[in-house]
């Protein structure tokens, strides 16, 4: 006989979205959050049959591994900058818009910032204008394109067209691709294009320069605001387009793009520590452990910071695994002992050893 947790698991498989196609993006934008179920105490857990207990544990591991998005100050700041740049998006279609570049080290929440912004914008636009354009096309206010390694100009255009589900994405010639793309963006009235993992483009070689020029051309051609995200883009010369120093002043990208850095959490100031604790409380409140609570992670704040160097990706890894250990060992709470048993990502581990 099936139980509530098995039913819950069937509803909420973990692989819910593929964001690179409009269908997947649409599902991401419109998905309702997972329904919450009650956290059982030890007595209730002891009353479960073997299968029920296995299903309950599996369900809460899925739940625990999907932490809520917290409105951190990094996220709020980035949102406010994107909002500001989007203010120029109200310019008429023939005038140039600015772009935003979310530029930070790995695992600091760049993709989360960009996709959450895109989702909120998409929803607001659909609420206001409906889901079809006046000409009867599907209204797609946001397009999301993650870049792959070694991308070429043709590959970029193909990816964009694939997002729109355009049948010619695989067959059209290089020149034709670009014009099909402009048509698709204009007929679907896309207003925001998010290009993620831009660090895969090497701006110092020919392919990269071509891609960069093309992005500039698209920004000229399309009534769209671009949000780019990537690792160390300033160092990778995205802003000066790989030009030598004396030519760099000519780089148009630098004039058109607004850079948004994302910093790790620092606990060296009181305000920083308060922000870190607020994050740990938000995550602590979410986790389903019989002896867990909102305050569970607070006494561990220093140690967790040492282990993760204040990086949110390492923190989410640490918590996933700490919950796993807490459940399997029967500790049912994240404690010093539990943390000591957890290994996280390589960079996090190395960082902790250095401290
Ligand atoms: N504001 C947030 N609230 C909760 N979790 C977050 C937040 N920001 C990021 N995360 C989590 O941290 C992890 C890394 O985030 P994300 O993938 O957005 O980082 P990234 O900077 O794009 O990483 P990469 O450099 O690997 O592309 C993810 O598991 C994500 O869910
Ligand atoms: Mg990312």
mmCIF file of C-alpha atoms and ligand atoms in Angstrom:
data_model
loop_
_atom_site.group_PDB
_atom_site.id
_atom_site.type_symbol
_atom_site.label_atom_id
_atom_site.label_comp_id
_atom_site.label_asym_id
_atom_site.label_seq_id
_atom_site.Cartn_x
_atom_site.Cartn_y
_atom_site.Cartn_z
ATOM 1 C CA UNK A 1 0.000 0.000 0.000
ATOM 2 C CA UNK A 2 1.247 3.437 -0.889
ATOM 3 C CA UNK A 3 1.817 6.087 1.761
ATOM 4 C CA UNK A 4 1.804 9.878 1.692
ATOM 5 C CA UNK A 5 5.582 10.109 1.225
ATOM 6 C CA UNK A 6 5.710 7.734 -1.730
ATOM 7 C CA UNK A 7 2.891 9.754 -3.306
ATOM 8 C CA UNK A 8 4.801 12.976 -2.597
ATOM 9 C CA UNK A 9 7.944 11.534 -4.185
ATOM 10 C CA UNK A 10 6.068 10.554 -7.309
ATOM 11 C CA UNK A 11 4.816 14.113 -7.630
ATOM 12 C CA UNK A 12 8.113 15.811 -7.013
ATOM 13 C CA UNK A 13 10.853 13.977 -8.831
ATOM 14 C CA UNK A 14 14.143 15.764 -8.460
ATOM 15 C CA UNK A 15 14.802 16.438 -12.140
ATOM 16 C CA UNK A 16 12.019 18.880 -12.705
ATOM 17 C CA UNK A 17 13.368 21.423 -15.157
ATOM 18 C CA UNK A 18 15.626 21.662 -18.168
ATOM 19 C CA UNK A 19 16.008 25.368 -18.553
ATOM 20 C CA UNK A 20 17.563 25.377 -22.002
ATOM 21 C CA UNK A 21 14.239 24.978 -23.837
ATOM 22 C CA UNK A 22 11.273 27.292 -23.614
ATOM 23 C CA UNK A 23 9.082 24.430 -22.310
ATOM 24 C CA UNK A 24 11.481 23.773 -19.440
ATOM 25 C CA UNK A 25 11.887 27.460 -18.717
ATOM 26 C CA UNK A 26 8.115 27.857 -18.724
ATOM 27 C CA UNK A 27 7.749 25.022 -16.227
ATOM 28 C CA UNK A 28 10.434 26.555 -14.015
ATOM 29 C CA UNK A 29 8.691 29.917 -14.141
ATOM 30 C CA UNK A 30 5.238 28.558 -13.364
ATOM 31 C CA UNK A 31 5.976 25.612 -11.086
ATOM 32 C CA UNK A 32 4.312 25.743 -7.707
ATOM 33 C CA UNK A 33 6.759 25.088 -4.880
ATOM 34 C CA UNK A 34 6.752 21.570 -3.416
ATOM 35 C CA UNK A 35 3.979 21.048 -0.839
ATOM 36 C CA UNK A 36 5.407 20.728 2.610
ATOM 37 C CA UNK A 37 4.699 17.680 4.784
ATOM 38 C CA UNK A 38 4.939 17.380 8.577
ATOM 39 C CA UNK A 39 8.260 16.656 10.222
ATOM 40 C CA UNK A 40 7.809 13.601 12.448
ATOM 41 C CA UNK A 41 9.195 13.404 15.958
ATOM 42 C CA UNK A 42 11.107 10.359 17.202
ATOM 43 C CA UNK A 43 8.023 8.658 18.629
ATOM 44 C CA UNK A 44 6.116 9.039 15.356
ATOM 45 C CA UNK A 45 9.100 7.748 13.390
ATOM 46 C CA UNK A 46 9.325 4.708 15.662
ATOM 47 C CA UNK A 47 5.713 3.904 14.804
ATOM 48 C CA UNK A 48 6.405 3.606 11.065
ATOM 49 C CA UNK A 49 6.721 0.317 9.218
ATOM 50 C CA UNK A 50 9.958 -0.418 7.405
ATOM 51 C CA UNK A 51 8.774 0.695 3.939
ATOM 52 C CA UNK A 52 7.080 3.785 5.317
ATOM 53 C CA UNK A 53 10.218 4.744 7.149
ATOM 54 C CA UNK A 54 12.312 4.338 3.991
ATOM 55 C CA UNK A 55 9.860 6.476 1.991
ATOM 56 C CA UNK A 56 9.702 9.138 4.709
ATOM 57 C CA UNK A 57 13.508 9.330 4.808
ATOM 58 C CA UNK A 58 13.736 9.516 1.019
ATOM 59 C CA UNK A 59 11.077 12.246 0.880
ATOM 60 C CA UNK A 60 12.809 14.368 3.488
ATOM 61 C CA UNK A 61 16.171 13.941 1.775
ATOM 62 C CA UNK A 62 14.629 15.371 -1.396
ATOM 63 C CA UNK A 63 13.069 18.135 0.680
ATOM 64 C CA UNK A 64 16.302 18.902 2.549
ATOM 65 C CA UNK A 65 18.374 18.942 -0.627
ATOM 66 C CA UNK A 66 16.162 21.632 -2.131
ATOM 67 C CA UNK A 67 16.782 24.587 0.101
ATOM 68 C CA UNK A 68 14.652 27.686 -0.328
ATOM 69 C CA UNK A 69 16.125 30.647 -2.177
ATOM 70 C CA UNK A 70 17.016 33.166 0.493
ATOM 71 C CA UNK A 71 16.884 36.877 -0.257
ATOM 72 C CA UNK A 72 20.494 37.409 0.735
ATOM 73 C CA UNK A 73 21.975 40.898 0.559
ATOM 74 C CA UNK A 74 24.015 39.733 -2.457
ATOM 75 C CA UNK A 75 20.823 38.736 -4.238
ATOM 76 C CA UNK A 76 18.969 41.893 -3.242
ATOM 77 C CA UNK A 77 21.823 44.066 -4.410
ATOM 78 C CA UNK A 78 22.078 42.299 -7.758
ATOM 79 C CA UNK A 79 18.307 42.559 -8.242
ATOM 80 C CA UNK A 80 18.370 46.272 -7.600
ATOM 81 C CA UNK A 81 21.125 46.800 -10.179
ATOM 82 C CA UNK A 82 19.291 44.725 -12.794
ATOM 83 C CA UNK A 83 16.120 46.695 -12.046
ATOM 84 C CA UNK A 84 18.037 49.901 -12.563
ATOM 85 C CA UNK A 85 19.441 48.799 -15.906
ATOM 86 C CA UNK A 86 16.048 47.509 -16.955
ATOM 87 C CA UNK A 87 14.727 51.027 -16.396
ATOM 88 C CA UNK A 88 16.446 51.916 -19.686
ATOM 89 C CA UNK A 89 14.655 49.002 -21.314
ATOM 90 C CA UNK A 90 11.641 51.273 -21.431
ATOM 91 C CA UNK A 91 13.407 53.231 -24.141
ATOM 92 C CA UNK A 92 11.792 52.855 -27.554
ATOM 93 C CA UNK A 93 12.994 49.942 -29.634
ATOM 94 C CA UNK A 94 15.370 51.943 -31.815
ATOM 95 C CA UNK A 95 17.554 53.061 -28.907
ATOM 96 C CA UNK A 96 20.318 51.048 -27.347
ATOM 97 C CA UNK A 97 19.807 49.351 -24.006
ATOM 98 C CA UNK A 98 22.403 48.591 -21.359
ATOM 99 C CA UNK A 99 23.410 45.171 -20.166
ATOM 100 C CA UNK A 100 24.235 43.607 -16.798
ATOM 101 C CA UNK A 101 27.185 41.363 -16.096
ATOM 102 C CA UNK A 102 27.042 39.194 -12.979
ATOM 103 C CA UNK A 103 30.710 38.527 -12.496
ATOM 104 C CA UNK A 104 32.006 36.430 -9.588
ATOM 105 C CA UNK A 105 34.001 33.403 -8.564
ATOM 106 C CA UNK A 106 32.414 29.949 -8.796
ATOM 107 C CA UNK A 107 29.543 28.923 -6.557
ATOM 108 C CA UNK A 108 28.445 32.306 -5.242
ATOM 109 C CA UNK A 109 24.924 32.251 -6.630
ATOM 110 C CA UNK A 110 25.233 33.881 -10.075
ATOM 111 C CA UNK A 111 22.886 31.476 -11.835
ATOM 112 C CA UNK A 112 20.417 31.658 -8.965
ATOM 113 C CA UNK A 113 20.373 35.457 -9.131
ATOM 114 C CA UNK A 114 19.862 35.492 -12.902
ATOM 115 C CA UNK A 115 17.221 32.770 -13.089
ATOM 116 C CA UNK A 116 15.202 34.059 -10.126
ATOM 117 C CA UNK A 117 15.215 37.550 -11.595
ATOM 118 C CA UNK A 118 14.171 36.139 -14.964
ATOM 119 C CA UNK A 119 11.381 34.160 -13.387
ATOM 120 C CA UNK A 120 9.930 37.116 -11.493
ATOM 121 C CA UNK A 121 10.149 39.312 -14.593
ATOM 122 C CA UNK A 122 8.557 36.645 -16.783
ATOM 123 C CA UNK A 123 5.651 36.208 -14.392
ATOM 124 C CA UNK A 124 5.056 39.923 -14.015
ATOM 125 C CA UNK A 125 5.038 40.426 -17.789
ATOM 126 C CA UNK A 126 2.593 37.550 -18.319
ATOM 127 C CA UNK A 127 0.317 38.870 -15.626
ATOM 128 C CA UNK A 128 0.241 42.285 -17.226
ATOM 129 C CA UNK A 129 0.153 41.456 -20.920
ATOM 130 C CA UNK A 130 -1.107 37.859 -21.084
ATOM 131 C CA UNK A 131 0.681 34.906 -22.655
ATOM 132 C CA UNK A 132 0.229 35.851 -26.308
ATOM 133 C CA UNK A 133 1.501 38.790 -28.307
ATOM 134 C CA UNK A 134 -1.021 41.013 -30.115
ATOM 135 C CA UNK A 135 -0.060 39.187 -33.340
ATOM 136 C CA UNK A 136 -0.960 35.854 -31.768
ATOM 137 C CA UNK A 137 2.554 34.537 -31.135
ATOM 138 C CA UNK A 138 3.623 32.980 -27.869
ATOM 139 C CA UNK A 139 4.825 35.819 -25.630
ATOM 140 C CA UNK A 140 8.230 34.818 -24.211
ATOM 141 C CA UNK A 141 9.469 37.763 -22.154
ATOM 142 C CA UNK A 142 12.645 35.943 -21.060
ATOM 143 C CA UNK A 143 15.107 33.631 -22.834
ATOM 144 C CA UNK A 144 17.740 31.683 -20.904
ATOM 145 C CA UNK A 145 20.880 30.405 -22.631
ATOM 146 C CA UNK A 146 23.721 28.626 -20.866
ATOM 147 C CA UNK A 147 26.896 28.714 -22.953
ATOM 148 C CA UNK A 148 28.981 25.580 -23.496
ATOM 149 C CA UNK A 149 32.738 25.218 -23.758
ATOM 150 C CA UNK A 150 34.371 26.252 -27.045
ATOM 151 C CA UNK A 151 31.208 27.910 -28.275
ATOM 152 C CA UNK A 152 31.294 29.400 -31.765
ATOM 153 C CA UNK A 153 29.123 32.049 -33.278
ATOM 154 C CA UNK A 154 27.053 29.442 -35.061
ATOM 155 C CA UNK A 155 26.725 27.371 -31.883
ATOM 156 C CA UNK A 156 25.499 30.388 -29.947
ATOM 157 C CA UNK A 157 22.813 31.192 -32.500
ATOM 158 C CA UNK A 158 21.761 27.560 -32.606
ATOM 159 C CA UNK A 159 21.405 27.455 -28.870
ATOM 160 C CA UNK A 160 19.278 30.563 -28.863
ATOM 161 C CA UNK A 161 17.063 29.245 -31.639
ATOM 162 C CA UNK A 162 16.740 25.910 -29.894
ATOM 163 C CA UNK A 163 15.428 27.701 -26.861
ATOM 164 C CA UNK A 164 12.645 29.028 -29.063
ATOM 165 C CA UNK A 165 12.090 25.507 -30.419
ATOM 166 C CA UNK A 166 12.795 26.767 -33.927
ATOM 167 C CA UNK A 167 12.777 23.879 -36.421
ATOM 168 C CA UNK A 168 15.602 25.378 -38.505
ATOM 169 C CA UNK A 169 18.055 25.497 -35.586
ATOM 170 C CA UNK A 170 19.926 22.422 -36.809
ATOM 171 C CA UNK A 171 19.848 23.010 -40.557
ATOM 172 C CA UNK A 172 20.117 26.722 -41.347
ATOM 173 C CA UNK A 173 23.358 28.335 -42.526
ATOM 174 C CA UNK A 174 25.324 30.686 -40.313
ATOM 175 C CA UNK A 175 23.889 33.887 -41.811
ATOM 176 C CA UNK A 176 20.375 32.574 -41.949
ATOM 177 C CA UNK A 177 20.571 31.545 -38.283
ATOM 178 C CA UNK A 178 21.211 35.104 -37.206
ATOM 179 C CA UNK A 179 18.235 36.502 -39.076
ATOM 180 C CA UNK A 180 15.936 33.695 -37.904
ATOM 181 C CA UNK A 181 17.012 34.469 -34.387
ATOM 182 C CA UNK A 182 16.194 38.152 -34.719
ATOM 183 C CA UNK A 183 12.764 37.167 -36.071
ATOM 184 C CA UNK A 184 12.127 34.755 -33.210
ATOM 185 C CA UNK A 185 13.107 37.278 -30.539
ATOM 186 C CA UNK A 186 10.984 39.989 -32.097
ATOM 187 C CA UNK A 187 7.887 37.912 -32.757
ATOM 188 C CA UNK A 188 7.948 36.431 -29.241
ATOM 189 C CA UNK A 189 8.598 39.941 -27.864
ATOM 190 C CA UNK A 190 11.463 38.785 -25.694
ATOM 191 C CA UNK A 191 12.676 41.606 -23.460
ATOM 192 C CA UNK A 192 15.339 39.948 -21.373
ATOM 193 C CA UNK A 193 17.954 37.443 -22.535
ATOM 194 C CA UNK A 194 20.040 35.719 -19.864
ATOM 195 C CA UNK A 195 23.341 34.288 -21.077
ATOM 196 C CA UNK A 196 24.876 32.094 -18.383
ATOM 197 C CA UNK A 197 28.401 30.661 -18.030
ATOM 198 C CA UNK A 198 29.875 33.257 -20.344
ATOM 199 C CA UNK A 199 33.360 32.350 -19.055
ATOM 200 C CA UNK A 200 33.302 29.504 -21.567
ATOM 201 C CA UNK A 201 33.993 32.124 -24.230
ATOM 202 C CA UNK A 202 37.679 32.944 -24.634
ATOM 203 C CA UNK A 203 37.661 36.612 -25.581
ATOM 204 C CA UNK A 204 41.300 36.600 -26.548
ATOM 205 C CA UNK A 205 40.923 34.264 -29.519
ATOM 206 C CA UNK A 206 39.090 34.649 -32.795
ATOM 207 C CA UNK A 207 36.042 32.525 -31.974
ATOM 208 C CA UNK A 208 35.599 34.448 -28.769
ATOM 209 C CA UNK A 209 35.920 37.858 -30.398
ATOM 210 C CA UNK A 210 33.357 36.788 -32.962
ATOM 211 C CA UNK A 211 30.938 35.717 -30.256
ATOM 212 C CA UNK A 212 31.516 38.934 -28.350
ATOM 213 C CA UNK A 213 30.942 41.078 -31.446
ATOM 214 C CA UNK A 214 27.853 39.113 -32.246
ATOM 215 C CA UNK A 215 26.431 39.662 -28.785
ATOM 216 C CA UNK A 216 27.067 43.360 -29.279
ATOM 217 C CA UNK A 217 25.341 43.233 -32.634
ATOM 218 C CA UNK A 218 22.347 41.449 -31.101
ATOM 219 C CA UNK A 219 22.162 44.081 -28.383
ATOM 220 C CA UNK A 220 22.072 46.727 -31.120
ATOM 221 C CA UNK A 221 19.602 44.889 -33.248
ATOM 222 C CA UNK A 222 17.156 43.705 -30.621
ATOM 223 C CA UNK A 223 14.954 45.622 -28.204
ATOM 224 C CA UNK A 224 16.280 43.400 -25.420
ATOM 225 C CA UNK A 225 18.281 43.802 -22.219
ATOM 226 C CA UNK A 226 21.029 41.227 -21.781
ATOM 227 C CA UNK A 227 22.051 39.758 -18.445
ATOM 228 C CA UNK A 228 25.360 37.915 -18.654
ATOM 229 C CA UNK A 229 26.711 35.708 -15.877
ATOM 230 C CA UNK A 230 30.091 34.063 -15.605
ATOM 231 C CA UNK A 231 33.228 33.411 -13.605
ATOM 232 C CA UNK A 232 35.948 36.068 -13.432
ATOM 233 C CA UNK A 233 34.814 37.875 -16.550
ATOM 234 C CA UNK A 234 36.776 40.988 -15.759
ATOM 235 C CA UNK A 235 39.968 38.954 -15.590
ATOM 236 C CA UNK A 236 38.978 37.097 -18.701
ATOM 237 C CA UNK A 237 38.840 40.440 -20.492
ATOM 238 C CA UNK A 238 35.160 40.402 -21.297
ATOM 239 C CA UNK A 239 34.870 44.122 -20.691
ATOM 240 C CA UNK A 240 37.788 45.240 -22.793
ATOM 241 C CA UNK A 241 37.082 42.514 -25.339
ATOM 242 C CA UNK A 242 40.526 41.022 -25.073
ATOM 243 C CA UNK A 243 42.113 44.177 -26.514
ATOM 244 C CA UNK A 244 45.551 45.348 -25.513
ATOM 245 C CA UNK A 245 45.620 48.003 -22.811
ATOM 246 C CA UNK A 246 45.959 51.038 -25.075
ATOM 247 C CA UNK A 247 43.074 49.960 -27.277
ATOM 248 C CA UNK A 248 40.918 48.979 -24.375
ATOM 249 C CA UNK A 249 39.539 52.486 -23.980
ATOM 250 C CA UNK A 250 37.773 51.879 -27.237
ATOM 251 C CA UNK A 251 35.980 48.852 -25.908
ATOM 252 C CA UNK A 252 32.316 49.512 -26.230
ATOM 253 C CA UNK A 253 31.321 46.697 -23.934
ATOM 254 C CA UNK A 254 32.770 48.521 -20.963
ATOM 255 C CA UNK A 255 30.530 51.497 -21.646
ATOM 256 C CA UNK A 256 27.385 49.493 -22.118
ATOM 257 C CA UNK A 257 27.693 46.901 -19.414
ATOM 258 C CA UNK A 258 27.107 47.310 -15.687
ATOM 259 C CA UNK A 259 29.154 44.892 -13.632
ATOM 260 C CA UNK A 260 27.592 43.241 -10.567
ATOM 261 C CA UNK A 261 30.124 41.429 -8.393
ATOM 262 C CA UNK A 262 28.891 38.807 -5.908
ATOM 263 C CA UNK A 263 30.902 38.429 -2.709
ATOM 264 C CA UNK A 264 31.107 35.438 -0.372
ATOM 265 C CA UNK A 265 29.752 35.904 3.153
ATOM 266 C CA UNK A 266 32.299 37.414 5.494
ATOM 267 C CA UNK A 267 31.953 37.095 9.268
ATOM 268 C CA UNK A 268 34.688 39.558 10.214
ATOM 269 C CA UNK A 269 32.185 42.349 10.882
ATOM 270 C CA UNK A 270 29.066 42.252 13.072
ATOM 271 C CA UNK A 271 26.833 42.996 10.111
ATOM 272 C CA UNK A 272 28.481 40.208 8.125
ATOM 273 C CA UNK A 273 28.038 37.732 10.967
ATOM 274 C CA UNK A 274 24.386 38.765 11.332
ATOM 275 C CA UNK A 275 23.781 38.130 7.630
ATOM 276 C CA UNK A 276 25.498 34.739 7.866
ATOM 277 C CA UNK A 277 23.370 33.754 10.888
ATOM 278 C CA UNK A 278 20.209 34.887 9.122
ATOM 279 C CA UNK A 279 21.096 32.595 6.224
ATOM 280 C CA UNK A 280 21.801 29.687 8.595
ATOM 281 C CA UNK A 281 18.480 30.288 10.352
ATOM 282 C CA UNK A 282 16.602 30.291 7.050
ATOM 283 C CA UNK A 283 18.200 26.990 6.076
ATOM 284 C CA UNK A 284 17.896 25.521 9.599
ATOM 285 C CA UNK A 285 14.154 26.221 9.595
ATOM 286 C CA UNK A 286 13.757 24.318 6.332
ATOM 287 C CA UNK A 287 15.495 21.072 7.260
ATOM 288 C CA UNK A 288 13.406 18.095 8.339
ATOM 289 C CA UNK A 289 15.198 16.421 11.238
ATOM 290 C CA UNK A 290 13.376 15.107 14.323
ATOM 291 C CA UNK A 291 15.583 17.070 16.730
ATOM 292 C CA UNK A 292 16.351 19.981 14.411
ATOM 293 C CA UNK A 293 15.075 23.552 14.690
ATOM 294 C CA UNK A 294 15.631 27.055 13.340
ATOM 295 C CA UNK A 295 18.466 27.724 15.778
ATOM 296 C CA UNK A 296 20.250 24.420 15.129
ATOM 297 C CA UNK A 297 23.018 25.863 12.923
ATOM 298 C CA UNK A 298 23.582 29.093 14.859
ATOM 299 C CA UNK A 299 26.113 27.733 17.414
ATOM 300 C CA UNK A 300 27.984 26.178 14.472
ATOM 301 C CA UNK A 301 28.190 29.442 12.515
ATOM 302 C CA UNK A 302 31.974 29.887 12.867
ATOM 303 C CA UNK A 303 32.783 26.280 12.057
ATOM 304 C CA UNK A 304 30.428 26.224 9.062
ATOM 305 C CA UNK A 305 32.029 29.414 7.801
ATOM 306 C CA UNK A 306 35.482 27.891 8.160
ATOM 307 C CA UNK A 307 34.382 24.805 6.263
ATOM 308 C CA UNK A 308 32.714 26.732 3.402
ATOM 309 C CA UNK A 309 34.607 30.048 3.387
ATOM 310 C CA UNK A 310 31.195 31.725 3.293
ATOM 311 C CA UNK A 311 30.414 30.357 -0.165
ATOM 312 C CA UNK A 312 26.798 29.470 -0.644
ATOM 313 C CA UNK A 313 27.413 26.541 -3.017
ATOM 314 C CA UNK A 314 29.727 24.869 -0.492
ATOM 315 C CA UNK A 315 27.198 25.619 2.239
ATOM 316 C CA UNK A 316 24.371 23.890 0.372
ATOM 317 C CA UNK A 317 26.637 20.870 -0.227
ATOM 318 C CA UNK A 318 27.609 20.764 3.414
ATOM 319 C CA UNK A 319 23.980 20.891 4.575
ATOM 320 C CA UNK A 320 22.770 18.216 2.126
ATOM 321 C CA UNK A 321 25.401 15.863 3.381
ATOM 322 C CA UNK A 322 25.090 16.806 7.042
ATOM 323 C CA UNK A 323 21.371 16.005 6.858
ATOM 324 C CA UNK A 324 22.131 12.699 5.218
ATOM 325 C CA UNK A 325 24.545 11.832 8.027
ATOM 326 C CA UNK A 326 22.110 13.058 10.699
ATOM 327 C CA UNK A 327 19.353 10.844 9.282
ATOM 328 C CA UNK A 328 21.468 7.728 8.727
ATOM 329 C CA UNK A 329 23.214 7.931 12.089
ATOM 330 C CA UNK A 330 20.013 8.667 13.989
ATOM 331 C CA UNK A 331 21.466 11.913 15.397
ATOM 332 C CA UNK A 332 18.507 13.776 13.827
ATOM 333 C CA UNK A 333 20.264 17.117 14.319
ATOM 334 C CA UNK A 334 23.246 18.873 12.720
ATOM 335 C CA UNK A 335 25.931 18.936 15.401
ATOM 336 C CA UNK A 336 29.721 19.320 15.587
ATOM 337 C CA UNK A 337 30.046 15.536 15.356
ATOM 338 C CA UNK A 338 27.876 15.350 12.283
ATOM 339 C CA UNK A 339 29.846 18.127 10.571
ATOM 340 C CA UNK A 340 33.077 16.315 11.348
ATOM 341 C CA UNK A 341 31.809 13.315 9.377
ATOM 342 C CA UNK A 342 30.933 15.338 6.276
ATOM 343 C CA UNK A 343 33.237 15.864 3.317
ATOM 344 C CA UNK A 344 32.302 18.604 0.857
ATOM 345 C CA UNK A 345 33.611 19.840 -2.454
ATOM 346 C CA UNK A 346 37.319 19.896 -3.070
ATOM 347 C CA UNK A 347 37.705 23.679 -3.084
ATOM 348 C CA UNK A 348 35.802 23.974 0.177
ATOM 349 C CA UNK A 349 37.915 21.269 1.827
ATOM 350 C CA UNK A 350 41.159 22.847 0.677
ATOM 351 C CA UNK A 351 40.019 26.270 1.823
ATOM 352 C CA UNK A 352 39.149 24.927 5.268
ATOM 353 C CA UNK A 353 42.537 23.233 5.593
ATOM 354 C CA UNK A 354 44.318 26.518 4.857
ATOM 355 C CA UNK A 355 42.410 28.358 7.596
HETATM 356 N N1 LIG B 1 20.135 33.122 -2.462
HETATM 357 C C1 LIG B 1 20.262 31.798 -2.357
HETATM 358 N N2 LIG B 1 19.493 31.116 -1.481
HETATM 359 C C2 LIG B 1 19.617 29.779 -1.365
HETATM 360 N N3 LIG B 1 20.462 29.027 -2.050
HETATM 361 C C3 LIG B 1 21.262 29.645 -2.936
HETATM 362 C C4 LIG B 1 21.203 31.057 -3.138
HETATM 363 N N4 LIG B 1 22.133 31.389 -4.066
HETATM 364 C C5 LIG B 1 22.720 30.233 -4.434
HETATM 365 N N5 LIG B 1 22.203 29.192 -3.772
HETATM 366 C C6 LIG B 1 22.590 27.777 -3.910
HETATM 367 O O1 LIG B 1 23.998 27.704 -4.018
HETATM 368 C C7 LIG B 1 24.383 26.814 -5.048
HETATM 369 C C8 LIG B 1 25.217 27.541 -6.096
HETATM 370 O O2 LIG B 1 24.438 28.564 -6.674
HETATM 371 P P1 LIG B 1 24.551 28.953 -8.212
HETATM 372 O O3 LIG B 1 24.522 27.738 -9.064
HETATM 373 O O4 LIG B 1 23.533 30.000 -8.452
HETATM 374 O O5 LIG B 1 25.995 29.599 -8.219
HETATM 375 P P2 LIG B 1 26.899 30.027 -9.468
HETATM 376 O O6 LIG B 1 27.663 31.226 -9.004
HETATM 377 O O7 LIG B 1 26.080 30.159 -10.685
HETATM 378 O O8 LIG B 1 27.857 28.770 -9.566
HETATM 379 P P3 LIG B 1 28.813 28.393 -10.811
HETATM 380 O O9 LIG B 1 29.953 29.328 -10.734
HETATM 381 O O10 LIG B 1 29.181 26.978 -10.491
HETATM 382 O O11 LIG B 1 27.994 28.538 -12.060
HETATM 383 C C9 LIG B 1 23.102 26.222 -5.593
HETATM 384 O O12 LIG B 1 22.878 24.997 -4.956
HETATM 385 C C10 LIG B 1 22.035 27.206 -5.199
HETATM 386 O O13 LIG B 1 20.794 26.587 -5.017
HETATM 387 MG MG1 LIG B 2 26.197 29.163 -12.550
#
